[in-house]
Short mmCIF file of C-alpha atoms in Angstrom, two decimals:
data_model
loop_
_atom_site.label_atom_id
_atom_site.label_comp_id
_atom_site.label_asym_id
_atom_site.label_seq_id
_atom_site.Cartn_x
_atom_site.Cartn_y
_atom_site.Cartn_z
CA UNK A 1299 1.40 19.30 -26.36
CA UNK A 1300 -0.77 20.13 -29.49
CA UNK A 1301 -0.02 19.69 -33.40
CA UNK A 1302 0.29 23.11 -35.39
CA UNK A 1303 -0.35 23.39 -39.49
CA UNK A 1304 2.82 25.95 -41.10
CA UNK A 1305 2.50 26.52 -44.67
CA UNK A 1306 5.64 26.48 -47.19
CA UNK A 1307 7.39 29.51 -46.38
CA UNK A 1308 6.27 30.67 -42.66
CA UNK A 1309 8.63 31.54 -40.16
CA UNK A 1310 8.18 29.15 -37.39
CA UNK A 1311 10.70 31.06 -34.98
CA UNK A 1312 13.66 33.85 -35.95
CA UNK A 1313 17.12 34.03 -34.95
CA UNK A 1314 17.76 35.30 -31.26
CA UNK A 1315 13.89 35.22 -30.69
CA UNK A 1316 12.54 34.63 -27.33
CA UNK A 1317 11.05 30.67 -27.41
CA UNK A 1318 8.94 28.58 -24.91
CA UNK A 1319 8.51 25.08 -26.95
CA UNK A 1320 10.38 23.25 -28.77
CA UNK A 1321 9.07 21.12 -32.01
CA UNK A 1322 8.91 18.03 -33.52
CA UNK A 1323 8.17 17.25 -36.84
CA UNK A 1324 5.33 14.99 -37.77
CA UNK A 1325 5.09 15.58 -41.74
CA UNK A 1326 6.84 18.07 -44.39
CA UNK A 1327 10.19 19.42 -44.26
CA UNK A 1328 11.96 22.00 -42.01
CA UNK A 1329 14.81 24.63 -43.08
CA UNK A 1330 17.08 25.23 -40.09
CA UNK A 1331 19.08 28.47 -40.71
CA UNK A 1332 22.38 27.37 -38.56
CA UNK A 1333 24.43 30.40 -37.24
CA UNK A 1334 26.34 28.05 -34.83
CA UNK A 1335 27.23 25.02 -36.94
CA UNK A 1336 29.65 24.71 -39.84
CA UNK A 1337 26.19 24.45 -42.13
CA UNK A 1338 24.99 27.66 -43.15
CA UNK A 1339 21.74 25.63 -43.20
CA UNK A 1340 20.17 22.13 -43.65
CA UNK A 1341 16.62 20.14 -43.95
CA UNK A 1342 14.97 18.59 -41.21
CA UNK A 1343 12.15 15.58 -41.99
CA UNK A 1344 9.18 13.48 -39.71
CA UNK A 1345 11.07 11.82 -36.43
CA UNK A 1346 13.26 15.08 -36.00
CA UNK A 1347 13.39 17.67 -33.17
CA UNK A 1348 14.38 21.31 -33.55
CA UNK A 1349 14.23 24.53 -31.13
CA UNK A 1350 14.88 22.63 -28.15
CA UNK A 1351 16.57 26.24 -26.62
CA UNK A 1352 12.87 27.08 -26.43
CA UNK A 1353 12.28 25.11 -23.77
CA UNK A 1354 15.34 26.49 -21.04
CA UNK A 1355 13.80 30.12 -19.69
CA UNK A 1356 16.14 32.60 -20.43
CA UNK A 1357 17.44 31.17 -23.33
CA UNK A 1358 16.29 32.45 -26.98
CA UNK A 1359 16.95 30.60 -30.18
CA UNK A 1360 20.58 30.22 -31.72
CA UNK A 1361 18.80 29.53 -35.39
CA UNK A 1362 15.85 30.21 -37.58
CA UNK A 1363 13.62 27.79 -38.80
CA UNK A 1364 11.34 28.25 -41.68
CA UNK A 1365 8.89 25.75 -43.36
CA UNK A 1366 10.27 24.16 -46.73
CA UNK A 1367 7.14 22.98 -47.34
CA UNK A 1368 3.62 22.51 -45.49
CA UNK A 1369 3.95 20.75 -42.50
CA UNK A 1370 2.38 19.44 -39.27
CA UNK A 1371 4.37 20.27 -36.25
CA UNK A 1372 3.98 18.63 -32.69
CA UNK A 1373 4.23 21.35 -30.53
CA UNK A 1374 6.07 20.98 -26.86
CA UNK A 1375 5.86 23.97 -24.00
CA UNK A 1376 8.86 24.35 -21.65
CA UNK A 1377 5.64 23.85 -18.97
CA UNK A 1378 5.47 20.48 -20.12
CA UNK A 1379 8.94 19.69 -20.63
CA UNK A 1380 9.64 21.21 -16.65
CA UNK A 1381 6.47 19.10 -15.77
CA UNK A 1382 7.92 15.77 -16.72
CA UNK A 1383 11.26 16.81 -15.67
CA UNK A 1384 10.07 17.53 -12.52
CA UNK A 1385 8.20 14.34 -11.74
CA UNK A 1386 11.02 11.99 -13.06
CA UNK A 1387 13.49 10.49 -10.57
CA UNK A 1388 14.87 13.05 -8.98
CA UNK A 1389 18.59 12.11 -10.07
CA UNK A 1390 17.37 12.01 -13.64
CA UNK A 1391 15.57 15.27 -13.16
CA UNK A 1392 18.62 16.84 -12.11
CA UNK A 1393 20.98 15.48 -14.29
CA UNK A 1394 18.23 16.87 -17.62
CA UNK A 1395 17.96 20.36 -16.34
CA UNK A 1396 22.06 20.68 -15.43
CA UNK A 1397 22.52 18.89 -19.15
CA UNK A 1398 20.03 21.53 -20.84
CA UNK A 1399 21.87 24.83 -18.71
CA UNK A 1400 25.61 23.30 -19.73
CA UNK A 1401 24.30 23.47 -23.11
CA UNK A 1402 22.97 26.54 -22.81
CA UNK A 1403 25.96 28.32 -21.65
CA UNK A 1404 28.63 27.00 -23.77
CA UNK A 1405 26.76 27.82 -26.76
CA UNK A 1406 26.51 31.71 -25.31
CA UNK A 1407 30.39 31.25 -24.43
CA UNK A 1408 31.72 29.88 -28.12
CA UNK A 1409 28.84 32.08 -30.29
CA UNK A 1410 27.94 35.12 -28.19
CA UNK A 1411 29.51 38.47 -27.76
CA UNK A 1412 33.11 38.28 -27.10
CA UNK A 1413 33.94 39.39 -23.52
CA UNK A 1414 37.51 40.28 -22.69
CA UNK A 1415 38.59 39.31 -18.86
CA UNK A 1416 38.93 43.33 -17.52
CA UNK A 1417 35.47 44.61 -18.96
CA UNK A 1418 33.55 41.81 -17.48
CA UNK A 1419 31.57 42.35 -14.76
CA UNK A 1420 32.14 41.29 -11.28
CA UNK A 1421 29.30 38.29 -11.25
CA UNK A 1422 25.98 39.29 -9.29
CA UNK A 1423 23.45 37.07 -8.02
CA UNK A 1424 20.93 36.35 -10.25
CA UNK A 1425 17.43 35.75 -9.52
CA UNK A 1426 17.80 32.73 -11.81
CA UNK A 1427 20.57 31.55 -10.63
CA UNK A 1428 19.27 31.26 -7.12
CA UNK A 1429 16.38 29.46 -8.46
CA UNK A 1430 18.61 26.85 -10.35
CA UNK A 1431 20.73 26.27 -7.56
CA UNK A 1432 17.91 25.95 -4.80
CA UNK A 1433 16.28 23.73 -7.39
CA UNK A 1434 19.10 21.41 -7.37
CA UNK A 1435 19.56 21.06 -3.86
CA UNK A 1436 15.69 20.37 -3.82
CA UNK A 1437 16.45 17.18 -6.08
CA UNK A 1438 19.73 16.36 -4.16
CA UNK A 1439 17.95 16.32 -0.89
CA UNK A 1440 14.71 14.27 -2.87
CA UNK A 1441 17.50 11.93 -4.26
CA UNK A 1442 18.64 11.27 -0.47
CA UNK A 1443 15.61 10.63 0.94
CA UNK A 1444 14.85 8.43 -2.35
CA UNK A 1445 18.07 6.37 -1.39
CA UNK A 1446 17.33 6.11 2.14
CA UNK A 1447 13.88 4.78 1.60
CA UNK A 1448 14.70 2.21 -0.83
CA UNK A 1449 17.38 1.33 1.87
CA UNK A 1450 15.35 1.41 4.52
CA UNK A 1451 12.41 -1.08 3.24
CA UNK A 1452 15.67 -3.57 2.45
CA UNK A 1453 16.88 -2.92 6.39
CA UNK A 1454 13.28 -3.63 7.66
CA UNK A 1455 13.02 0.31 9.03
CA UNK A 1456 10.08 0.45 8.30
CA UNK A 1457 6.70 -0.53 10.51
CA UNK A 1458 3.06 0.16 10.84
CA UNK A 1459 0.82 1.19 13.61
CA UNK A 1460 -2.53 1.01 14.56
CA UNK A 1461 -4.96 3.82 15.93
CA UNK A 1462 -8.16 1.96 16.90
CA UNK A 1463 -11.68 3.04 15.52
CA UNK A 1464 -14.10 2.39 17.94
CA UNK A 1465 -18.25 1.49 17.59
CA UNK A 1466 -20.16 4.34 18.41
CA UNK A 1467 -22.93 2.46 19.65
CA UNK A 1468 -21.22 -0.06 21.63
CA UNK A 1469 -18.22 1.01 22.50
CA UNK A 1470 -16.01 -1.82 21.19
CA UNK A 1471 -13.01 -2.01 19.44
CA UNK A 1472 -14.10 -2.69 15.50
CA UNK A 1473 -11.31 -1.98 13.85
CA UNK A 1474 -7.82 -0.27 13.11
CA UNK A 1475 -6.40 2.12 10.77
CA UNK A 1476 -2.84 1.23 9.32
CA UNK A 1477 -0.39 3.58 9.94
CA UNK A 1478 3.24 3.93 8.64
CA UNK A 1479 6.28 5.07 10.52
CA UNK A 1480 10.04 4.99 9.51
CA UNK A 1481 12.45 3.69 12.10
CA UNK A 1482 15.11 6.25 11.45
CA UNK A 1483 18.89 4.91 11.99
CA UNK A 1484 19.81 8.44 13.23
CA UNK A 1485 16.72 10.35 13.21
CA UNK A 1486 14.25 8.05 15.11
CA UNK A 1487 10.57 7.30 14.26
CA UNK A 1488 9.27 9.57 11.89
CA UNK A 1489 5.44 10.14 10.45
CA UNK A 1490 4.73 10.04 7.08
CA UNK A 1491 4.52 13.85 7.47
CA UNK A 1492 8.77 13.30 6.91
CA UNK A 1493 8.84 11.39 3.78
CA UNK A 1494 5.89 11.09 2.08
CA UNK A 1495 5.63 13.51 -0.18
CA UNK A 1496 9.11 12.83 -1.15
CA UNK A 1497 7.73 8.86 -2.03
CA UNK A 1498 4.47 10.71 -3.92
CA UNK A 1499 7.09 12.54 -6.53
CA UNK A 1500 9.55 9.53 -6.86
CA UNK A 1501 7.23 6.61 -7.09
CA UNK A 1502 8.74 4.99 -4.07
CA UNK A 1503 5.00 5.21 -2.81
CA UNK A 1504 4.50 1.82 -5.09
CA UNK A 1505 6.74 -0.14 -3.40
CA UNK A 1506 6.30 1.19 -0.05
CA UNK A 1507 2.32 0.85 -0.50
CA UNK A 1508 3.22 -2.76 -1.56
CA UNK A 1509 5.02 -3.92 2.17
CA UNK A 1510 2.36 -1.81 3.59
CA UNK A 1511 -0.58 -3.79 2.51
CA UNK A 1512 1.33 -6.82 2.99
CA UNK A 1513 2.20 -5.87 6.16
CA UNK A 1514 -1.11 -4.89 7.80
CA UNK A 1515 -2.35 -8.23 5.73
CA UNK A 1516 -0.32 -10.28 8.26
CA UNK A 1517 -1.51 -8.11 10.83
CA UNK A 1518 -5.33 -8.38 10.59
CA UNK A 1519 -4.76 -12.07 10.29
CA UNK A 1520 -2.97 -12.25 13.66
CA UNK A 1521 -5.32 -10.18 15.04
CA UNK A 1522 -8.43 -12.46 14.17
CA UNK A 1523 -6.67 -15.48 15.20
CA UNK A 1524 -6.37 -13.80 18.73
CA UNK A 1525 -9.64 -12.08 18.63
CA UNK A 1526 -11.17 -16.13 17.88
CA UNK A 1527 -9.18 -17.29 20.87
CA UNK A 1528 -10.49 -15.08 23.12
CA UNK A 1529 -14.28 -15.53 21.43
CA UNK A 1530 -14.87 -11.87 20.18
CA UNK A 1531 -15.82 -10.47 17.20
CA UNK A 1532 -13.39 -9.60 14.09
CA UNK A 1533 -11.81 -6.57 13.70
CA UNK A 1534 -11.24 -5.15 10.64
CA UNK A 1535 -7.75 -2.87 9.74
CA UNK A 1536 -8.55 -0.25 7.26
CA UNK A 1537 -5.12 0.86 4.48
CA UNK A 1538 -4.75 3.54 2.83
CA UNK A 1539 -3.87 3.16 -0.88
CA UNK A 1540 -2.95 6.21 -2.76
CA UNK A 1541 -3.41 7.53 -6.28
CA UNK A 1542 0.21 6.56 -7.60
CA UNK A 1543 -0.59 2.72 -6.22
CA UNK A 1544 -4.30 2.42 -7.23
CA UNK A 1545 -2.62 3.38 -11.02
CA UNK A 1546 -0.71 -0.03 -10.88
CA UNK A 1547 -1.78 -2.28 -13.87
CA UNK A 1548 -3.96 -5.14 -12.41
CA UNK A 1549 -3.54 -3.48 -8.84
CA UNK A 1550 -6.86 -5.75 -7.72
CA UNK A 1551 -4.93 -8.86 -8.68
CA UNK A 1552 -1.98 -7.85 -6.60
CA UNK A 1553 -4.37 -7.20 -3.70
CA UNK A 1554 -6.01 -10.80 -3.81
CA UNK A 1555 -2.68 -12.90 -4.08
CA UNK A 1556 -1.05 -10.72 -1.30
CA UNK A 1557 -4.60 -11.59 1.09
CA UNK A 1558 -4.24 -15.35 -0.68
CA UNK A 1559 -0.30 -15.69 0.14
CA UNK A 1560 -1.03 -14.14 3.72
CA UNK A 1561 -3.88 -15.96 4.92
CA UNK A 1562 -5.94 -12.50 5.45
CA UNK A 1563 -9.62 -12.57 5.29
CA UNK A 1564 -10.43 -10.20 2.62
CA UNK A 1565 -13.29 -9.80 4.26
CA UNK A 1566 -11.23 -7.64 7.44
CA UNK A 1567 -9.34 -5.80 5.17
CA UNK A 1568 -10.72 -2.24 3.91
CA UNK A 1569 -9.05 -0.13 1.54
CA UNK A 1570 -8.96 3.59 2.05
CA UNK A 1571 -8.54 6.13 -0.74
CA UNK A 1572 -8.77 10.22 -1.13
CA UNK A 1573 -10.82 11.23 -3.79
CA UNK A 1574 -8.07 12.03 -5.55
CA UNK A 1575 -7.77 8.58 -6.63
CA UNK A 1576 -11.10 8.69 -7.86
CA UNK A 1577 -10.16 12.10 -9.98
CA UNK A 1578 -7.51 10.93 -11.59
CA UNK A 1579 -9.62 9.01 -14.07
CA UNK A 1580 -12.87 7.82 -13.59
CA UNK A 1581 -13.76 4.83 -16.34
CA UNK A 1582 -10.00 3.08 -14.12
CA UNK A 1583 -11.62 4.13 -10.77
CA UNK A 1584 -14.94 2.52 -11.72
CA UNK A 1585 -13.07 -1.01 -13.52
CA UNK A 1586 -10.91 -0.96 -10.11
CA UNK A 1587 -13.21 -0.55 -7.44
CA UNK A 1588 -15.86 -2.59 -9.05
CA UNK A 1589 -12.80 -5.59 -9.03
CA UNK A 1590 -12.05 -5.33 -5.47
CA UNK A 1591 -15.43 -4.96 -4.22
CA UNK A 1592 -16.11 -8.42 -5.97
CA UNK A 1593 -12.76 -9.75 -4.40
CA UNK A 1594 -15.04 -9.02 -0.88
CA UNK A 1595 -13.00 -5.95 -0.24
CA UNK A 1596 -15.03 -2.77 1.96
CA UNK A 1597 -14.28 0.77 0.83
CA UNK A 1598 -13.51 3.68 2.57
CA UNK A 1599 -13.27 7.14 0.97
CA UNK A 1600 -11.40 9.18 3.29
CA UNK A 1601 -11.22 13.16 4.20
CA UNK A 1602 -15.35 13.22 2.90
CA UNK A 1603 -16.38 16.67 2.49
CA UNK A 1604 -13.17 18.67 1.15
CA UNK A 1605 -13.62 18.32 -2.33
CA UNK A 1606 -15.73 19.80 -4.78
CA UNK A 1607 -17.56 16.47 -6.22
CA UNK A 1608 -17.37 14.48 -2.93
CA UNK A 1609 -21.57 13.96 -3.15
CA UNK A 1610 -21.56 12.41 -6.67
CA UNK A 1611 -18.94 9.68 -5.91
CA UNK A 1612 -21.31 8.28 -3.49
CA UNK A 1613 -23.26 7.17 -6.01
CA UNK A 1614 -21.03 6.69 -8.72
CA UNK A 1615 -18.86 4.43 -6.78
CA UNK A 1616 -19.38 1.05 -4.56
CA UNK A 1617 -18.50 2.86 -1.27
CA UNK A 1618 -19.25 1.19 1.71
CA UNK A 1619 -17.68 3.87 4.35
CA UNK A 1620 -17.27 7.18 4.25
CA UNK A 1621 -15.16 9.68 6.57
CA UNK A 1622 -15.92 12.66 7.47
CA UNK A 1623 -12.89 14.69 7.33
CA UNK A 1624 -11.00 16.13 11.04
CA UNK A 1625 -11.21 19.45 9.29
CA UNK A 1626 -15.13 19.37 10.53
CA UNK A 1627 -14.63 18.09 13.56
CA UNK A 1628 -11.97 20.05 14.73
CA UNK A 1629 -14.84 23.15 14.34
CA UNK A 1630 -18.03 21.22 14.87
CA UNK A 1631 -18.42 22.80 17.88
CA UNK A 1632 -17.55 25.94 17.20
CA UNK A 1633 -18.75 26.59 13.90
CA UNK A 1634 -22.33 26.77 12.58
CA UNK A 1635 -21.44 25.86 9.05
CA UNK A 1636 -19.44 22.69 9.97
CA UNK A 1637 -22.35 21.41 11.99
CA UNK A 1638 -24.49 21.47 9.51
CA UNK A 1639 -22.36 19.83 6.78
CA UNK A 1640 -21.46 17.22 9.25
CA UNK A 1641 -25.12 16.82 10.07
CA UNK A 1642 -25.88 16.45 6.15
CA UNK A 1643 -23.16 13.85 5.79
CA UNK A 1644 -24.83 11.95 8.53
CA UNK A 1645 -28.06 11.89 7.57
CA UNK A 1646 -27.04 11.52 3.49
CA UNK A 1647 -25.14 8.59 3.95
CA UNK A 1648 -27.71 6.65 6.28
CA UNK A 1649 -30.04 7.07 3.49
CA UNK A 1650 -28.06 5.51 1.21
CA UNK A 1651 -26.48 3.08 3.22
CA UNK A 1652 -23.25 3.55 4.07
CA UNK A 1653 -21.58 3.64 7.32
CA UNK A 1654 -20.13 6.58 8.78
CA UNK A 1655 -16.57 7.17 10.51
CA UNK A 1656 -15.70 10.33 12.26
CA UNK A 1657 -11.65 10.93 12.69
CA UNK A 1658 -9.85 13.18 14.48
CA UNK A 1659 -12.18 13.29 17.75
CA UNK A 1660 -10.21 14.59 20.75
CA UNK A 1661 -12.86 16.02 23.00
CA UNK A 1662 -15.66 14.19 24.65
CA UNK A 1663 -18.19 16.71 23.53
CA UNK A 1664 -17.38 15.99 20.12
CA UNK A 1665 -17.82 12.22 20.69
CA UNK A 1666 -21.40 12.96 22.08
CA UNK A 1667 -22.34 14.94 19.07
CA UNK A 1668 -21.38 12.18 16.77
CA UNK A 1669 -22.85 9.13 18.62
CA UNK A 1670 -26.28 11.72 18.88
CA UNK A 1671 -25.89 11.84 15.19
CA UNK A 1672 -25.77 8.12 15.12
CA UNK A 1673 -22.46 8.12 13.52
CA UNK A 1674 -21.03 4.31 12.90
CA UNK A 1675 -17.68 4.82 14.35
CA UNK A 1676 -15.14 7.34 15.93
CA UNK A 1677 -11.49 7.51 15.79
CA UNK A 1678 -8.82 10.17 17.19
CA UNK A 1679 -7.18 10.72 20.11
CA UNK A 1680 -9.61 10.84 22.80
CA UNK A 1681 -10.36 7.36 21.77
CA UNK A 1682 -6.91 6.35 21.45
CA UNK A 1683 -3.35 7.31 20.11
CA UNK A 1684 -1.74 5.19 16.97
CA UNK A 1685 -0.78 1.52 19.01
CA UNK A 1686 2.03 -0.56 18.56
CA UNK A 1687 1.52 -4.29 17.69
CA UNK A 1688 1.86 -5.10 20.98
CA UNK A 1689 0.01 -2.84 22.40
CA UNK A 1690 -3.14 -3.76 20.18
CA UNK A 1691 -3.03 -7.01 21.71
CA UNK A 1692 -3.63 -5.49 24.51
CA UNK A 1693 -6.78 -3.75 23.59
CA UNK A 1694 -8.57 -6.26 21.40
CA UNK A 1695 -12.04 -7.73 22.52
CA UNK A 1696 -12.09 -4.73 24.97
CA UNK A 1697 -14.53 -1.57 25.12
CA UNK A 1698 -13.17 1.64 25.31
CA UNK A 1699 -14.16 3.47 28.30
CA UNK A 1700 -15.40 6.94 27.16
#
């Protein structure tokens, strides 16, 4: 979106030309020259929107416009327009683009070249047809899922697990990651991997992140209550909060009352984001974290080591943990290159501070590299699969055996 100057008299578009933007005008006066409409032509002022065929592909413009006078123009691409579209509910998206082809087609059927029924062609498949139609069973299947999910956190379907992240140096169960799973009515229990991306594009993420943290809130309590009975130390249960939740207005205040009206010690809780979240704008990353670190939360900035500016967030940012991303040590072994970045994480982060978790370990050898790198903690597979409730009752206090 960008403003444009026209002077009195310029063409801003020609009949039956080719358009990608449509235009809205911010000052002067705009001539539309109207081959559809009863009005051979009439004046458009500030507040109104013309060329709107520019923004459906395929479609060229059914008028001509022409500057009465100078004027400022704010200037809209079809890329936007399909951007927005695209990330609005999916039911609204749908219903936008099928409003904007209708449109498009009855105005080629009542203005266009006249057709009679025996020297039309026999329809063919159109590459952009296929598109439109694959597209819309895209946003039909995005509006199911949409339904089911909002469904499913009314049903209770939904519930977390917990994969246990282990010391490194002593062997004890310090803490758990928060995991989600969907308790399917006729599919079963499905992984994020299912639904998640779905949640990203429809905002459902919000209020799923919402029971999530309030969720594993409950949880670290009860496990602290037992993990007092039975005289060991605290464990901690780490959540993952994701760009479209950290972008919540006062998203630090809704932390604290959920910890407040849960009895969680904010002190157990950690809150794990990508660095996407810290991309997405920097001066609201910095207010945010700098809110929940004085509310006594830890912070964890997960999948270290895959992005381009992952080394000047470390000291940008109050992190107090960093992960170093299964990507490296899935080829730690195995790869030269990966040692040596994991070995520079390592060492990077002990200078400044900040504690270390390797994920995805599933081989002992890659357990012994990390505790010879004095890594802080390890989590995968080896160490343990993602745990029921139950089942982490049955683990806490205890040392893992590898």
């Amino acid at each position: 979106m960008y403003r444009k100057q026209v002077k009195q008299g310029e063409t801003i578009f020609g009949y039956e030309q080719p358009g990608d933007s449509a235009f809205l005008v911010e000052s002067g006066q705009v001539r539309i020259l109207d081959k559809i409409t009863q009005k051979d032509s009439y004046l458009l002022g500030p507040g109104d929107m013309f060329g709107e065929y520019g923004v459906i592909a395929g479609a060229s413009h059914y008028s001509a416009a022409v500057a009465e006078e100078d004027c400022l123009l704010l200037v809209v691409s079809r890329e936007e327009i399909e951007e927005k579209t695209n990330s609005a509910d999916p039911m609204i998206s749908l219903f936008l683009k099928f409003f904007m082809e209708r449109c498009h087609d009855l105005t080629k059927r009542h203005h266009g070249v006249p057709v009679t029924p025996q020297d039309q062609p026999a329809p063919l498949p159109h590459r952009r047809d296929i598109a439109l139609r694959s597209h819309r069973e895209q946003l039909l299947k995005e509006f199911q899922i949409k339904e089911e999910l909002e469904r499913a956190l009314l049903n209770d379907e939904m519930v977390l697990y917990f994969q246990p992240i282990i010391s490194l140096r002593g062997g004890f169960t310090a803490g758990f990651e928060a995991l989600l799973r969907w308790q399917h009515p006729t599919r079963g229990l499905l992984s994020p991997y299912h639904f998640i991306d779905i949640a990203e594009t429809t905002n459902m993420i919000v209020p799923i992140g919402d029971w999530v943290f309030r969720e594993a809130c409950k949880q670290a309590r009860d496990f602290n209550l037992k993990t007092a009975e039975l005289g060991k130390p605290e464990v901690f249960v780490s959540i993952n909060i994701s760009a479209n939740q950290f972008a919540v207005p006062n998203i630090s205040r809704r932390f604290k009352e959920i910890t407040e009206e849960t009895g969680a010690d904010v002190s157990t809780i950690e809150l794990e984001i990508t660095e996407s979240v810290l991309m997405e704008d920097t001066a609201h990353a910095k207010k945010v974290l700098g809110e929940v670190k004085e509310l006594g939360f830890d912070l964890v900035l997960d999948d270290f080591g895959t992005g381009y500016s992952s080394l000047n967030y470390l000291h940008q940012f109050p992190i107090d943990k960093l992960k170093i991303d299964r990507s490296f040590t899935h080829t730690v072994l195995t790869d030269e290159s990966s040692l040596e970045i994991v070995r520079a994480i390592s060492g990077l982060a002990h200078n400044l501070n900040i504690e270390v978790v390797a994920e995805g370990i599933e081989e002992r050898e890659q357990l012994s590299l990390y505790r010879d790198l004095d890594c802080h903690f390890g989590q995968g597979y080896l160490i343990s699969k993602p745990l029921s409730v139950q089942d982490v009752y049955g683990i806490l206090g205890t040392r893992m055996s590898i």
